[in-house]
XYZ file of C-alpha atoms in Angstrom:
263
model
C -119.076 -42.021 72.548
C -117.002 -44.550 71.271
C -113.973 -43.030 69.097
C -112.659 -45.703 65.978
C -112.030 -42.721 63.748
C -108.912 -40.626 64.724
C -108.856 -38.077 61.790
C -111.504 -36.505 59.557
C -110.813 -34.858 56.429
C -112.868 -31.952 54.716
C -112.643 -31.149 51.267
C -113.696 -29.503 48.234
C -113.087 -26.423 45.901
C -112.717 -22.900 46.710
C -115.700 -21.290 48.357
C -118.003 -24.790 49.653
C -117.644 -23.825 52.953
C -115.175 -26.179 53.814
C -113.267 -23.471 56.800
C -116.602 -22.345 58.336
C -118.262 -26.481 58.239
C -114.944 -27.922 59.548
C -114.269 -25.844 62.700
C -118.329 -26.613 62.973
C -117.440 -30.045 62.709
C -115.075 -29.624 65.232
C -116.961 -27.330 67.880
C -119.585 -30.496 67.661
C -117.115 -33.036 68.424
C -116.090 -31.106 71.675
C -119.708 -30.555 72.521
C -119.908 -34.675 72.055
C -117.152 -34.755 74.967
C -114.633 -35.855 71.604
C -111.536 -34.461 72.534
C -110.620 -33.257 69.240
C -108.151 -30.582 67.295
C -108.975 -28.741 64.518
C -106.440 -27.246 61.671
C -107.457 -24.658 59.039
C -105.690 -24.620 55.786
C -103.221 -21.555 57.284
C -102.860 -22.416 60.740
C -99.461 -22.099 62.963
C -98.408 -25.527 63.977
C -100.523 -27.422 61.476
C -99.297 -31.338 61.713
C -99.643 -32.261 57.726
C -99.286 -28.482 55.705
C -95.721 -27.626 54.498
C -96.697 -23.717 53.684
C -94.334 -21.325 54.893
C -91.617 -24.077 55.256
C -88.371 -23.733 53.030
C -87.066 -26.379 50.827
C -83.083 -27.278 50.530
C -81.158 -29.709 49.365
C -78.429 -30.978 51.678
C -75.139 -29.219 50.068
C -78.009 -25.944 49.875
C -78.569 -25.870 53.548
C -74.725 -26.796 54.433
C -74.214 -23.243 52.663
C -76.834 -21.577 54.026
C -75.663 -22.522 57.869
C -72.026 -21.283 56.623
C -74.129 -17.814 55.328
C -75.418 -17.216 58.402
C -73.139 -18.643 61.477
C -74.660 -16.564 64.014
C -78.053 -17.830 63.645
C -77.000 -21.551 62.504
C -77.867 -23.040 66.067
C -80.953 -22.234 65.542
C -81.559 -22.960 61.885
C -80.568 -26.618 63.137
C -82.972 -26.206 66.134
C -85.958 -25.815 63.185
C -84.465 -27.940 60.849
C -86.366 -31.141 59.461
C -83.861 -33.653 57.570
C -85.917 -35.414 54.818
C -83.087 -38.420 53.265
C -80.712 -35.963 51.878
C -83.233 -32.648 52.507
C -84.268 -30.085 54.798
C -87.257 -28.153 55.660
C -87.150 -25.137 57.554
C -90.378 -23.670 58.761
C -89.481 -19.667 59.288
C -92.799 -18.266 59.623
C -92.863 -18.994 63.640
C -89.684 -18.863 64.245
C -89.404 -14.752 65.615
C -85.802 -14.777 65.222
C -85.622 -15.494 61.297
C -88.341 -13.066 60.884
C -86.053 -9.895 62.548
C -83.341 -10.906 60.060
C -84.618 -9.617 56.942
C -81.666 -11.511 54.611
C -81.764 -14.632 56.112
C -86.021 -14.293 56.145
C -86.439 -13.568 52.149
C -84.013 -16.223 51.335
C -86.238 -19.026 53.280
C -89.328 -17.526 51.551
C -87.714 -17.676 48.439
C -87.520 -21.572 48.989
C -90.984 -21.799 50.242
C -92.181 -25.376 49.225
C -95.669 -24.595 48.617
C -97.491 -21.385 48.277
C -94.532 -20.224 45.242
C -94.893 -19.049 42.228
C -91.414 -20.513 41.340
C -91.019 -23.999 43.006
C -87.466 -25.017 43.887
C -87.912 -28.605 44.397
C -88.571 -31.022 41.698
C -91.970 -33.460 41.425
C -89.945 -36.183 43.409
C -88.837 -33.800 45.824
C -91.660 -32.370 46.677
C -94.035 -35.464 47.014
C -91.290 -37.503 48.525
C -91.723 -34.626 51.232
C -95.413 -34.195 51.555
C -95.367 -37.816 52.129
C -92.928 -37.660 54.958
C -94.961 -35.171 56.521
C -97.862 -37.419 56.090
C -96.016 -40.146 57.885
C -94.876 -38.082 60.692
C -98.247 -37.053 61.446
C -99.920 -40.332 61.327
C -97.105 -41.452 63.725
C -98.281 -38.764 65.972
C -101.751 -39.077 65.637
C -101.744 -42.939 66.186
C -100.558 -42.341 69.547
C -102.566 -39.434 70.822
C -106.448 -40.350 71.752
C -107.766 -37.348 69.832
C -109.162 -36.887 66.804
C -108.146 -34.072 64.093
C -110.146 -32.359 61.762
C -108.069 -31.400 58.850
C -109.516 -29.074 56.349
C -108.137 -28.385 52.482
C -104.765 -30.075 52.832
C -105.460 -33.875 51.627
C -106.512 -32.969 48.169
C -106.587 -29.119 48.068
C -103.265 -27.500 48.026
C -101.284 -30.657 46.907
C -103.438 -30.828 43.650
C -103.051 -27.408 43.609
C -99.146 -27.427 43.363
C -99.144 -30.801 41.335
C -101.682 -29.228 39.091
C -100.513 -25.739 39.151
C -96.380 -25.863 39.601
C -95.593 -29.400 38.088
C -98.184 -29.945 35.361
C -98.250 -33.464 36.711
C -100.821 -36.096 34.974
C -103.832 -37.748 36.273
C -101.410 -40.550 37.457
C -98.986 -38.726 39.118
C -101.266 -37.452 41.542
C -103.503 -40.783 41.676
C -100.122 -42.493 43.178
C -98.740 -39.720 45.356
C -102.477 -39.448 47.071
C -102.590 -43.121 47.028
C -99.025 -43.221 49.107
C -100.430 -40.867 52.047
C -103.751 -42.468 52.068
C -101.990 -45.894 52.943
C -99.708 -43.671 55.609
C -103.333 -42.428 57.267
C -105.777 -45.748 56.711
C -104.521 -47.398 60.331
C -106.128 -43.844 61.567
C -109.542 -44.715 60.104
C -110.005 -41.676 58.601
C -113.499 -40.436 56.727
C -113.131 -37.750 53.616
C -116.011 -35.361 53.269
C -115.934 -33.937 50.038
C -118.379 -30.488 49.867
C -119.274 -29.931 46.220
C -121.795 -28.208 43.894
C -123.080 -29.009 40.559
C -121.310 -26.948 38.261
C -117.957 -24.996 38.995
C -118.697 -22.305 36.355
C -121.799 -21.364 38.100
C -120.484 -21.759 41.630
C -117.139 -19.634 41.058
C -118.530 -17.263 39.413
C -121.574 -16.751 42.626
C -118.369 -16.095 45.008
C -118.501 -12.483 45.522
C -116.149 -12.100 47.777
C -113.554 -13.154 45.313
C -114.595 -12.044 41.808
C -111.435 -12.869 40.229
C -111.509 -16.535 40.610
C -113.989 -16.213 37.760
C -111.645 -16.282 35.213
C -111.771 -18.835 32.284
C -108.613 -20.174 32.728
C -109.304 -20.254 36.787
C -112.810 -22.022 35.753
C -111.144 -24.553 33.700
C -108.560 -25.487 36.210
C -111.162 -25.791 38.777
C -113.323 -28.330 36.869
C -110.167 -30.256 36.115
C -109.096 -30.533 39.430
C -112.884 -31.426 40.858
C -112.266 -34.198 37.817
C -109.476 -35.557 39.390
C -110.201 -35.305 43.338
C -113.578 -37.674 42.751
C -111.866 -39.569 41.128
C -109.730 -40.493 43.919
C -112.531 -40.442 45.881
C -113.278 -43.723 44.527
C -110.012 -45.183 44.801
C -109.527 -44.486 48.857
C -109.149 -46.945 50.734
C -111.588 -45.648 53.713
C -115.119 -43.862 53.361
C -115.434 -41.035 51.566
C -119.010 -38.796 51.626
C -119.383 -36.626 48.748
C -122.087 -33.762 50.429
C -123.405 -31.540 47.327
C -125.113 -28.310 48.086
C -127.528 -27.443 45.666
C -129.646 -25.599 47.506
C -126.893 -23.514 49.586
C -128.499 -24.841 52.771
C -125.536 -25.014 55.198
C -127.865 -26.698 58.144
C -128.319 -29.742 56.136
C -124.950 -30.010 54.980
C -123.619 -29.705 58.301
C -126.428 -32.374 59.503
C -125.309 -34.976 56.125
C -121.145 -34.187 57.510
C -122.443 -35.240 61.720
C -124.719 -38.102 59.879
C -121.335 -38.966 57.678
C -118.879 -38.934 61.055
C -121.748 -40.720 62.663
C -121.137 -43.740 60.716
C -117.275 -44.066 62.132
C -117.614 -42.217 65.456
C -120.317 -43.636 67.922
């Protein structure tokens, strides 16, 4: 098969399927001789998600090396200089892990998954968007083709939504920034969906307390806001709703959707 399309993107909220279809997705490609990678939300090593990497400013990490000058080689070695910032992914780094101190004060500066967010709005989408651009570097160059799931719209909405209380056009131009980064990569959104959020969250049983009002209402603003950007991307986008929670022809509309840009 012919490859033009170097990355595919799935989204949608919690609980469409979006783990279990994508790593489908992916197990297809490979059986299509596509050599391909796939990245969960979580995984170690994933190219675009800043979880479990800490944020610092540059006089911050100057201190912290000073803190800790028997383990400041390899802070450096991990270090990722952003302008006049640093990330520091400690999750897989064994060594930061053994040191308790040194471990709780890089997860007290985690970027994302916080419940108290150390870098401001322009921090932290100045440095999603450097991520972005590292990765589409990478993936420009490489002749496979990555199947990302949740971390387009999904977490950064999330945060934006969540951490910043960031409006509608906030998030319209950070999303818009990356998407230019990505569109030489001829990318394809899929965007798994249902009809109504309050019914859907509240069918999850696995996690019963997403069923919250508040959690309901932040969920319907957020699906608000992600198609609407689906109509403002510069590359295709297939919206795939599952009304009848049949997962065979969703995954059959997501190859027929791929279809279009790989073949």
């Amino acid at each position: 098969m012919r490859k033009n399309c170097k990355l595919i993107l799935v989204e949608g909220l919690c609980g469409t399927g979006k783990s279990t279809l994508a790593e489908r997705l992916y197990c297809y490609l490979v059986q299509q001789g596509i050599s391909s990678r796939f990245y969960d939300e979580g995984a170690k090593g994933h190219p675009t998600s800043l979880n479990w990497h800490a944020f610092f400013r540059e006089e911050e990490y100057k201190e912290l090396l000073m803190r800790y000058p028997d383990t400041s080689n390899e802070i450096r070695s991990w270090a990722i200089k952003n302008g006049s910032n640093y990330l520091i992914p400690y999750r897989e780094d064994k060594e930061f892990n053994e040191l308790d101190a040194l471990y709780s004060e890089l997860k007290s500066r985690e970027l994302c998954w916080t419940d108290s967010p150390v870098a401001s709005l322009s921090e932290f989408t100045y440095t999603i968007q450097r991520q972005w651009a590292r990765f589409s570097d990478l993936a420009s160059t490489s002749e496979e083709v990555y199947v990302l799931e949740a971390v387009f719209f999904q977490h950064q909405i999330h945060d934006l939504l969540g951490h910043y209380q960031a409006v509608d056009r906030h998030i319209e131009q950070h999303i818009q920034v990356i998407a230019d980064q990505i569109a030489a990569l001829q990318p394809v959104v899929i965007y798994l969906t249902q009809p109504s959020v309050q019914v859907w969250i509240s069918s999850i049983r696995s996690r019963p307390h997403f069923a919250t009002e508040q959690n309901i209402r932040f969920m319907e603003n957020r699906k608000r806001i992600e198609l609407r950007l689906l109509d403002m991307l510069p590359f295709p986008t297939y919206t795939i709703e599952n009304v009848n929670l049949d997962w065979e022809e969703v995954f059959s509309s997501m190859v027929g959707a791929i279809g279009r840009k790989i073949g």
